[in-house]
Short mmCIF file of N, CA and C in Angstrom, two decimals:
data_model
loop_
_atom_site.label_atom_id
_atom_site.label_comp_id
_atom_site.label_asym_id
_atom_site.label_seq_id
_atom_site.Cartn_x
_atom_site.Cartn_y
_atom_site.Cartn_z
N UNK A 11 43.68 118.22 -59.15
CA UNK A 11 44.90 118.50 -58.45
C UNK A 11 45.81 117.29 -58.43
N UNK A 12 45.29 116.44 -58.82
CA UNK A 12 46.12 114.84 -58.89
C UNK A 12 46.55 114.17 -57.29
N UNK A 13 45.12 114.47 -56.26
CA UNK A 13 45.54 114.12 -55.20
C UNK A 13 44.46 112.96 -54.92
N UNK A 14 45.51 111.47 -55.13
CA UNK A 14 44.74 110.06 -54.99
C UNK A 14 43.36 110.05 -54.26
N UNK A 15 43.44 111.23 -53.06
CA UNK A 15 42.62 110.83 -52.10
C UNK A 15 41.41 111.83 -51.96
N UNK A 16 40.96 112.74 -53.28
CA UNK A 16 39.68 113.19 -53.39
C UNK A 16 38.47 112.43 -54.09
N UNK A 17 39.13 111.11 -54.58
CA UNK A 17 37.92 110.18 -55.19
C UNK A 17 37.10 110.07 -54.19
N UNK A 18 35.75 109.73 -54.42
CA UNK A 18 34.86 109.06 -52.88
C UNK A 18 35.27 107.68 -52.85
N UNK A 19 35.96 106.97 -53.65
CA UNK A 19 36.37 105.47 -53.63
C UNK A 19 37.47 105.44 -53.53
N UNK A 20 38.69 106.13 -53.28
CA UNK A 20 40.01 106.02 -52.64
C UNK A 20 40.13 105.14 -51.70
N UNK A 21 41.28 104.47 -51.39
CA UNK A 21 41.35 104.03 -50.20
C UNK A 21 41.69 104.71 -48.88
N UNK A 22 42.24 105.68 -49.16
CA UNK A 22 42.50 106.22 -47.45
C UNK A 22 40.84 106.80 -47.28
N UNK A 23 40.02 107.18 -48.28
CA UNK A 23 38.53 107.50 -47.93
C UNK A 23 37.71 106.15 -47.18
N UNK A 24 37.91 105.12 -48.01
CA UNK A 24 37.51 103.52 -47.43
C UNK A 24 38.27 103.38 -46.26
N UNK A 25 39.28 103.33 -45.79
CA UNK A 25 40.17 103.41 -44.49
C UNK A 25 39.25 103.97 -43.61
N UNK A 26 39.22 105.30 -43.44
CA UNK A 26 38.44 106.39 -42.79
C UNK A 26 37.35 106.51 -42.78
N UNK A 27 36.81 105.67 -43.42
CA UNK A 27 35.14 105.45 -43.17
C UNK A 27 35.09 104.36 -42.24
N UNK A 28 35.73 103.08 -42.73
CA UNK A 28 36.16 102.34 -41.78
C UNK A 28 36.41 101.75 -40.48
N UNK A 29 37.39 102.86 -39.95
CA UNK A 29 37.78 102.41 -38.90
C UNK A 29 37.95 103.90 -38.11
N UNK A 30 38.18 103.55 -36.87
CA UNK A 30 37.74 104.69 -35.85
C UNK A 30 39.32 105.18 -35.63
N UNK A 31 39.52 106.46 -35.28
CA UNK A 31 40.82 106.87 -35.52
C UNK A 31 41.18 106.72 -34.39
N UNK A 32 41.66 105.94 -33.49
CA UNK A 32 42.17 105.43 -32.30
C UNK A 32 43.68 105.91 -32.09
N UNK A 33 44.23 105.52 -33.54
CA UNK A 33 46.06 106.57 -33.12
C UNK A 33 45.74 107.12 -34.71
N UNK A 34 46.11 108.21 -34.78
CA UNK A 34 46.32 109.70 -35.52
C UNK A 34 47.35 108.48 -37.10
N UNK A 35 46.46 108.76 -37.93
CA UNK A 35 47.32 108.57 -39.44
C UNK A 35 47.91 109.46 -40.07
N UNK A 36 48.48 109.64 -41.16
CA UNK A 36 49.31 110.39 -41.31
C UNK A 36 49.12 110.66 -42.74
N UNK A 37 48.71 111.64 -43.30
CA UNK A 37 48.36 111.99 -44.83
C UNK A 37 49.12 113.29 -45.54
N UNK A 38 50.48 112.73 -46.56
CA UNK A 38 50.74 113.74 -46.95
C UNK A 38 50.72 114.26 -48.31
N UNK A 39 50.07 115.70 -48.29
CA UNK A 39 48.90 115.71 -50.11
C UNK A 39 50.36 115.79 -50.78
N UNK A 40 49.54 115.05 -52.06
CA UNK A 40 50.42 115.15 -53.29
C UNK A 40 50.11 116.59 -53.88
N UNK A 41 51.65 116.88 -53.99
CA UNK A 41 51.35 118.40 -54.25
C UNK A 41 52.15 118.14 -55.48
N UNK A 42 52.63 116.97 -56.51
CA UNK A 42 53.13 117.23 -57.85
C UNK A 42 52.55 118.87 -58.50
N UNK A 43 51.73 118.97 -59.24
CA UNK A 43 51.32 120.37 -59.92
C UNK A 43 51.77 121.86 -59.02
N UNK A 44 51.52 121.27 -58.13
CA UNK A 44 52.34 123.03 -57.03
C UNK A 44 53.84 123.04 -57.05
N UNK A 45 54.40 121.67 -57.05
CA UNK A 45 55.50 121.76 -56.90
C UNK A 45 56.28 121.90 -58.38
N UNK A 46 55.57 121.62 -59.98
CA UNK A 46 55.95 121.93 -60.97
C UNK A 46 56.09 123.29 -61.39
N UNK A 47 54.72 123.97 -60.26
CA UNK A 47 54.66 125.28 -60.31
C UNK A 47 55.97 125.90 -59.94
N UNK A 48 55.98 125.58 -58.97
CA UNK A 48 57.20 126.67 -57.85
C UNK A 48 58.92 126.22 -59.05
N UNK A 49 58.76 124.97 -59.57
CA UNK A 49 60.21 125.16 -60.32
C UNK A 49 60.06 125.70 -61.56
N UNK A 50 59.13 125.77 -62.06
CA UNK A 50 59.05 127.01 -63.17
C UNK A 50 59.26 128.15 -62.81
N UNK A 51 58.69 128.83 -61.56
CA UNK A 51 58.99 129.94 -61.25
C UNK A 51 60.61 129.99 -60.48
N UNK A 52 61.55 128.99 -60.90
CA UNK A 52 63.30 129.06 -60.75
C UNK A 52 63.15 128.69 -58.83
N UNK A 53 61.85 128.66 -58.31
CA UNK A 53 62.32 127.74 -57.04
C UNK A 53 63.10 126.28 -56.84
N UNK A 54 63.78 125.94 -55.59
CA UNK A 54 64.30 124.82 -55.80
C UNK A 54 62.92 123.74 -55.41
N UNK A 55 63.11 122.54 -55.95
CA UNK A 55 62.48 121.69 -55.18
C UNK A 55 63.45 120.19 -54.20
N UNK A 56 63.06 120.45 -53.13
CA UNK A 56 63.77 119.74 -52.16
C UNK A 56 62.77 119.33 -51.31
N UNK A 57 63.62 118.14 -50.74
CA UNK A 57 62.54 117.51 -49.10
C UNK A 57 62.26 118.25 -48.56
N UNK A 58 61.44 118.33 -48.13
CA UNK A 58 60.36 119.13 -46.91
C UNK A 58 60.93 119.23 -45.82
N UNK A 59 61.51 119.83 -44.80
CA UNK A 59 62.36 119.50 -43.47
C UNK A 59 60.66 119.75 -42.83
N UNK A 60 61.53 119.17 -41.97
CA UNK A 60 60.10 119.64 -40.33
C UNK A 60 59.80 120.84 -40.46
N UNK A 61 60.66 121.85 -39.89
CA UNK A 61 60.51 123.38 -39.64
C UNK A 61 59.62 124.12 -40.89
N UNK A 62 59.69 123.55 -42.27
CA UNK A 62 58.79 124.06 -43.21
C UNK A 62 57.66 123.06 -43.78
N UNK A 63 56.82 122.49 -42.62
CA UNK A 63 55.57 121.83 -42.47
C UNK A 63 54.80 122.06 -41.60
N UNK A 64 53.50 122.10 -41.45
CA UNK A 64 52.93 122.02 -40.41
C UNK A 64 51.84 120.63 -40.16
N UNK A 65 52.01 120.29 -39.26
CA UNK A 65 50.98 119.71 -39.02
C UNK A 65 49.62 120.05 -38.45
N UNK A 66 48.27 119.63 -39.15
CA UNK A 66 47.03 119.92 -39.14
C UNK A 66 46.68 118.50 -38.17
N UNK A 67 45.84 118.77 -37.33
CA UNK A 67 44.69 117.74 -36.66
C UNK A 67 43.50 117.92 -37.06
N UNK A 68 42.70 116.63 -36.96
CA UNK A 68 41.55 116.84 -37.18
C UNK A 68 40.89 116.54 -36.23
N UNK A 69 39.42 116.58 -35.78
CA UNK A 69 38.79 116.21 -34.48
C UNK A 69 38.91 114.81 -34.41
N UNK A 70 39.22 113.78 -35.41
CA UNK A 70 39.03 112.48 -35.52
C UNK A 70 40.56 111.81 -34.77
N UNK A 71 41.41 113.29 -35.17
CA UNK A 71 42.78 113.17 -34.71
C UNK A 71 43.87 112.40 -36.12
N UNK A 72 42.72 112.89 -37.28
CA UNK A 72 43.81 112.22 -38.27
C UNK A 72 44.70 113.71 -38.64
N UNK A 73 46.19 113.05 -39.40
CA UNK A 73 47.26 114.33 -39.35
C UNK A 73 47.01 114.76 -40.40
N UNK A 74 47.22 115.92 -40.60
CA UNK A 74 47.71 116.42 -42.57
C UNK A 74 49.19 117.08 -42.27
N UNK A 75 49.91 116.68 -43.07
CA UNK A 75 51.07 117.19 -42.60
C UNK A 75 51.17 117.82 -43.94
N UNK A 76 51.60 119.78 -44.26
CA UNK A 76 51.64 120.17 -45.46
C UNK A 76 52.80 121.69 -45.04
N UNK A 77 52.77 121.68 -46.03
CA UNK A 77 53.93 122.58 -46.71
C UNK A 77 53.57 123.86 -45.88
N UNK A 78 54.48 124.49 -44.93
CA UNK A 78 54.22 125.52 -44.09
C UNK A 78 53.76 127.04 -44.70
N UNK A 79 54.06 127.33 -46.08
CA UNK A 79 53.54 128.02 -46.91
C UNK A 79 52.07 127.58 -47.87
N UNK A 80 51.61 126.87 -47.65
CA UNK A 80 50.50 125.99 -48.26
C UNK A 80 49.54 126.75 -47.24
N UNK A 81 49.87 126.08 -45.82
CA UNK A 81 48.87 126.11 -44.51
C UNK A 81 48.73 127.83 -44.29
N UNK A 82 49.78 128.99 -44.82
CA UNK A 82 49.72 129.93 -44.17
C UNK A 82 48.47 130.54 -45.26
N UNK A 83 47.71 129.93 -46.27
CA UNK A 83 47.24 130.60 -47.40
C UNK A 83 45.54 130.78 -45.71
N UNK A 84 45.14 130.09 -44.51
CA UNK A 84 45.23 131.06 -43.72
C UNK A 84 45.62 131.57 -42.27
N UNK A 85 44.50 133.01 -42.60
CA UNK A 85 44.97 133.83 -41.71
C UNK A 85 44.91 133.47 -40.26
N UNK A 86 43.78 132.17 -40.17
CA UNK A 86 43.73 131.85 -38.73
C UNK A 86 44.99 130.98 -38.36
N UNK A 87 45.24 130.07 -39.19
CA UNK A 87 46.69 129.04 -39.12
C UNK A 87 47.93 130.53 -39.18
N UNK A 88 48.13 130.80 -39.92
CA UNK A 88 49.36 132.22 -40.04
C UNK A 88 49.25 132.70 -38.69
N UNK A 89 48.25 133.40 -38.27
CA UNK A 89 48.76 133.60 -36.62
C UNK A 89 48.83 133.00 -35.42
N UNK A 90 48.48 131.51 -36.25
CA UNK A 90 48.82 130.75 -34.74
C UNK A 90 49.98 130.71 -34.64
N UNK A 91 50.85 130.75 -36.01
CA UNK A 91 52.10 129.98 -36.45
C UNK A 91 52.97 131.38 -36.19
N UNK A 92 52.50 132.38 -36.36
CA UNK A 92 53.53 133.55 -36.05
C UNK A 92 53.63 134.54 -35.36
N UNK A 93 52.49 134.74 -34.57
CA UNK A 93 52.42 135.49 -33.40
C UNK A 93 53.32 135.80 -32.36
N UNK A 94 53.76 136.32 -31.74
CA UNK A 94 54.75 136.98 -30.79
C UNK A 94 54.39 135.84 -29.63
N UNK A 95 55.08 135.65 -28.53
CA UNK A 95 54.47 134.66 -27.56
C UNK A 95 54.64 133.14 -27.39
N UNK A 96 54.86 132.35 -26.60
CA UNK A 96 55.26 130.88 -26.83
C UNK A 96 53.72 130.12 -26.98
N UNK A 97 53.15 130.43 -27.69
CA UNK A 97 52.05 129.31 -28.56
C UNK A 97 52.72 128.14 -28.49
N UNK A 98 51.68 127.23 -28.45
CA UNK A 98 52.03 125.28 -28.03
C UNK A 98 51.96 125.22 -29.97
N UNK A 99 50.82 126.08 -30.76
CA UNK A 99 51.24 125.93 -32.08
C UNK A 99 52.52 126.16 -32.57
N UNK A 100 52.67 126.85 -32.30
CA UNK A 100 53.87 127.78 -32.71
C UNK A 100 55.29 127.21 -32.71
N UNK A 101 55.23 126.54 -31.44
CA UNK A 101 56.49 125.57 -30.66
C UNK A 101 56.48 124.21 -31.21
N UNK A 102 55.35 123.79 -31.47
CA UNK A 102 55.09 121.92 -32.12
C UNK A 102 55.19 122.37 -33.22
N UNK A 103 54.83 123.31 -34.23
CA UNK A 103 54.43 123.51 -35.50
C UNK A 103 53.21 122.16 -35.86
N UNK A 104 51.97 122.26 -34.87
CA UNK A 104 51.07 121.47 -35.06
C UNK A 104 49.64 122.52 -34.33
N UNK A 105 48.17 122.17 -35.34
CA UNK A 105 47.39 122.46 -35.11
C UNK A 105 46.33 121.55 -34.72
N UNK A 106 45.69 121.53 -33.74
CA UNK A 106 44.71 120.59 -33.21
C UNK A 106 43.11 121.65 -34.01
N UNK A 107 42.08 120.94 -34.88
CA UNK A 107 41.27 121.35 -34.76
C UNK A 107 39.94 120.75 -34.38
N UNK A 108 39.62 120.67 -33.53
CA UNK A 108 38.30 119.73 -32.72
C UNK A 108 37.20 119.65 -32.90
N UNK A 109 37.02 121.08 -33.67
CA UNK A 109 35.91 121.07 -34.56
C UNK A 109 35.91 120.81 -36.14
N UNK A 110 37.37 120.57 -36.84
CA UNK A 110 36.82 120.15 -38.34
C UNK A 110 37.02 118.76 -38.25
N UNK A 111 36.47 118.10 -38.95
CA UNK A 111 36.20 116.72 -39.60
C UNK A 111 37.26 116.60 -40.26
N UNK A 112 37.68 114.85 -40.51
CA UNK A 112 38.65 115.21 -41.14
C UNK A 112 38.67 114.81 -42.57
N UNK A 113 37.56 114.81 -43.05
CA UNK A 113 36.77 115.28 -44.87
C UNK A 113 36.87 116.62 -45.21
N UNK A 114 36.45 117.35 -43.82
CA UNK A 114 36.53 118.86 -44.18
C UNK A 114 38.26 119.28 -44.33
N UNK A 115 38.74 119.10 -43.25
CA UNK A 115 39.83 119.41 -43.27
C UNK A 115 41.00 119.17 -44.54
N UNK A 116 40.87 117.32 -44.97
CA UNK A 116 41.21 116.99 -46.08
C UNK A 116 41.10 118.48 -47.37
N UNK A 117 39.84 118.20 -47.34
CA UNK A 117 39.44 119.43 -48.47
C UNK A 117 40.25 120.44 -48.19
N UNK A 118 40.11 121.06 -47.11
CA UNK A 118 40.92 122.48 -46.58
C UNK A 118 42.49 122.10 -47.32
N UNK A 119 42.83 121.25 -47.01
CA UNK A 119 44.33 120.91 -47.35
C UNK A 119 44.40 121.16 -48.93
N UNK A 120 43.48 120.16 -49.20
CA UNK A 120 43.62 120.58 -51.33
C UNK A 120 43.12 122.10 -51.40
N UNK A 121 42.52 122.70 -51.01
CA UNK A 121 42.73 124.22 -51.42
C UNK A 121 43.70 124.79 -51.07
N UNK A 122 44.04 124.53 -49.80
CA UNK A 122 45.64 125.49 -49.73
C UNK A 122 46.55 125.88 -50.77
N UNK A 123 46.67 124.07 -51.15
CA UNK A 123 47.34 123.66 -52.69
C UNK A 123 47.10 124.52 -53.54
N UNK A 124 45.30 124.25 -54.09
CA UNK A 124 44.96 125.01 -55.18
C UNK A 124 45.26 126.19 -55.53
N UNK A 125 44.96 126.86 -54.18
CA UNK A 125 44.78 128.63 -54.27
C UNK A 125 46.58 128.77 -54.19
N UNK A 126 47.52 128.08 -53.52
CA UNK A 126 48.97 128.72 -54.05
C UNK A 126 49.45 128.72 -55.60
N UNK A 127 48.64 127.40 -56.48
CA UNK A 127 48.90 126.85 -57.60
C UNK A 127 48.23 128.07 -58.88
N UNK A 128 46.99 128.22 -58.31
CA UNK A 128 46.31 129.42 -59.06
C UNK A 128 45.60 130.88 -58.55
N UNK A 129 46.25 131.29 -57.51
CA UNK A 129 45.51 132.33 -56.93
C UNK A 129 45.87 133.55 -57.68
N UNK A 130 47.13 133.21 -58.64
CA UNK A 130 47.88 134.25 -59.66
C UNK A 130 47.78 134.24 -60.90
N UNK A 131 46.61 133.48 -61.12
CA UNK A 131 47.16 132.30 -62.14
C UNK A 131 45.57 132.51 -63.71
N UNK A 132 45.41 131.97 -64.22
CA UNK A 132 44.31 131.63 -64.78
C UNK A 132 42.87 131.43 -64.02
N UNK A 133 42.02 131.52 -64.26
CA UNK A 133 40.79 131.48 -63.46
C UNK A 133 40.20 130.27 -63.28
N UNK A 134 40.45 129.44 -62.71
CA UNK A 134 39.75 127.81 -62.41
C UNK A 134 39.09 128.11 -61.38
N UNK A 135 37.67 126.81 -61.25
CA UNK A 135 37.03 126.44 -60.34
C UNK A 135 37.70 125.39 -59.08
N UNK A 136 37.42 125.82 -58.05
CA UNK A 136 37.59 124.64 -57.25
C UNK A 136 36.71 123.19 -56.37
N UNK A 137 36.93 122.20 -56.94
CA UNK A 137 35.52 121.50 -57.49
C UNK A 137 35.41 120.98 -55.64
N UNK A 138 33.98 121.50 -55.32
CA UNK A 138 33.52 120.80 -54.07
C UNK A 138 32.14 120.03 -54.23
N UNK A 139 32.37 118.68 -53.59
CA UNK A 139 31.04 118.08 -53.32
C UNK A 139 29.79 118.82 -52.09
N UNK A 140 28.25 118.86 -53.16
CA UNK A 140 27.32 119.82 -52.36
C UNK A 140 27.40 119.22 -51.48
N UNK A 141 26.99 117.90 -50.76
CA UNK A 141 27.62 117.39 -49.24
C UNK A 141 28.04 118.17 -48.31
N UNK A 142 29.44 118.50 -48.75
CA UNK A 142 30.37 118.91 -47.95
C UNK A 142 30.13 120.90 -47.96
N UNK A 143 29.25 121.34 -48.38
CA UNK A 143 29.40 123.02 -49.06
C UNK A 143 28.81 123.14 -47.78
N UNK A 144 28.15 123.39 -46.28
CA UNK A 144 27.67 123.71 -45.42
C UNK A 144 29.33 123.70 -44.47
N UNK A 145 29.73 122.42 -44.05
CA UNK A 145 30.55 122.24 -43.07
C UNK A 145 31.77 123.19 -43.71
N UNK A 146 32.33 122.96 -45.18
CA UNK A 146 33.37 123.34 -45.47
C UNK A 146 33.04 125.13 -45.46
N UNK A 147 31.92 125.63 -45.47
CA UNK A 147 32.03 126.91 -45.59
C UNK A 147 31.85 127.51 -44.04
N UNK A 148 31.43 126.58 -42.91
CA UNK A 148 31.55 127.07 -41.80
C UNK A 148 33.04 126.76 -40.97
N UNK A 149 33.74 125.90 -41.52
CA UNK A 149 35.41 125.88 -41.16
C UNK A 149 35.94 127.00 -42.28
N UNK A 150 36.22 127.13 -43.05
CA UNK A 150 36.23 128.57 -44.39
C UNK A 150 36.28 129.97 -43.25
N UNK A 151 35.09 130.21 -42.93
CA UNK A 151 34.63 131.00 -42.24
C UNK A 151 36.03 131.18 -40.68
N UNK A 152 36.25 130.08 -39.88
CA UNK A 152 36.73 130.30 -38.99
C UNK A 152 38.28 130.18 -39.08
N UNK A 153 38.42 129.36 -40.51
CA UNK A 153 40.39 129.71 -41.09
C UNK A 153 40.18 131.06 -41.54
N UNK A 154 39.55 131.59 -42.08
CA UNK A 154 39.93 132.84 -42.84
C UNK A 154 40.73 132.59 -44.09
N UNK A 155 39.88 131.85 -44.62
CA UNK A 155 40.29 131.46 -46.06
C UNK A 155 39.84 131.83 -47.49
#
């Protein structure tokens, strides 16, 4: 996906092993290939405003801040984000999740990507470390992804 920070030797991975997340960092995926996508298909590509991002938390309290159509790929984020009712999601356009990690979550973020990039598309794999195949399929499970 060409996103610096799925190596296990990256530095924001060395960062985050590191050091204890005391104030919330701020990680935003490189989405080059999605975004080559969407202008082939005659979309524009422009800055991101606020209103079409969301921000993700992780229990560690690190941010993912991603493309508000990325995050809706799910169904549990989509109805926080659009439900009838004054939701604190809904109103911040931010999700606290206390139970994912924020390795898992990371990951969650590059699939969003993936699956908008190819969910129409040619048949690719989406490459996960066995490590991570327990936690990431029990957050999976509770996005509805």
């Amino acid at each position: 996906m060409g996103t610096e920070c799925s190596s296990a030797n990256s530095p924001l991975r060395r960062e985050a092993k590191n050091r204890k997340f005391e104030t919330a960092n701020v990680y935003v995926p490189t989405i080059i290939d999605w975004l080559v996508k969407r202008k082939e298909k005659g979309r524009k590509i422009q800055k991101m405003k606020k209103e079409d991002t969301v921000k993700l938390i992780s229990a560690e309290g690190f941010e993912f801040v991603v493309d508000k159509e990325a995050a809706m790929v799910s169904q549990t984020i989509h109805n926080m984000l659009t439900s009838p009712g004054s939701f604190a999601e809904r109103q911040h356009g931010e999700v606290t999740f206390p139970e994912i990690s924020t390795t898992i979550l990371e990951k969650i973020c590059q699939y969003f990507y993936w699956h908008l990039q190819f969910a129409s598309g040619k048949e690719t794999e989406f490459p996960i470390e066995p490590e991570l195949t327990l936690e990431l399929m029990m957050a999976a499970n509770y996005l509805h992804t």
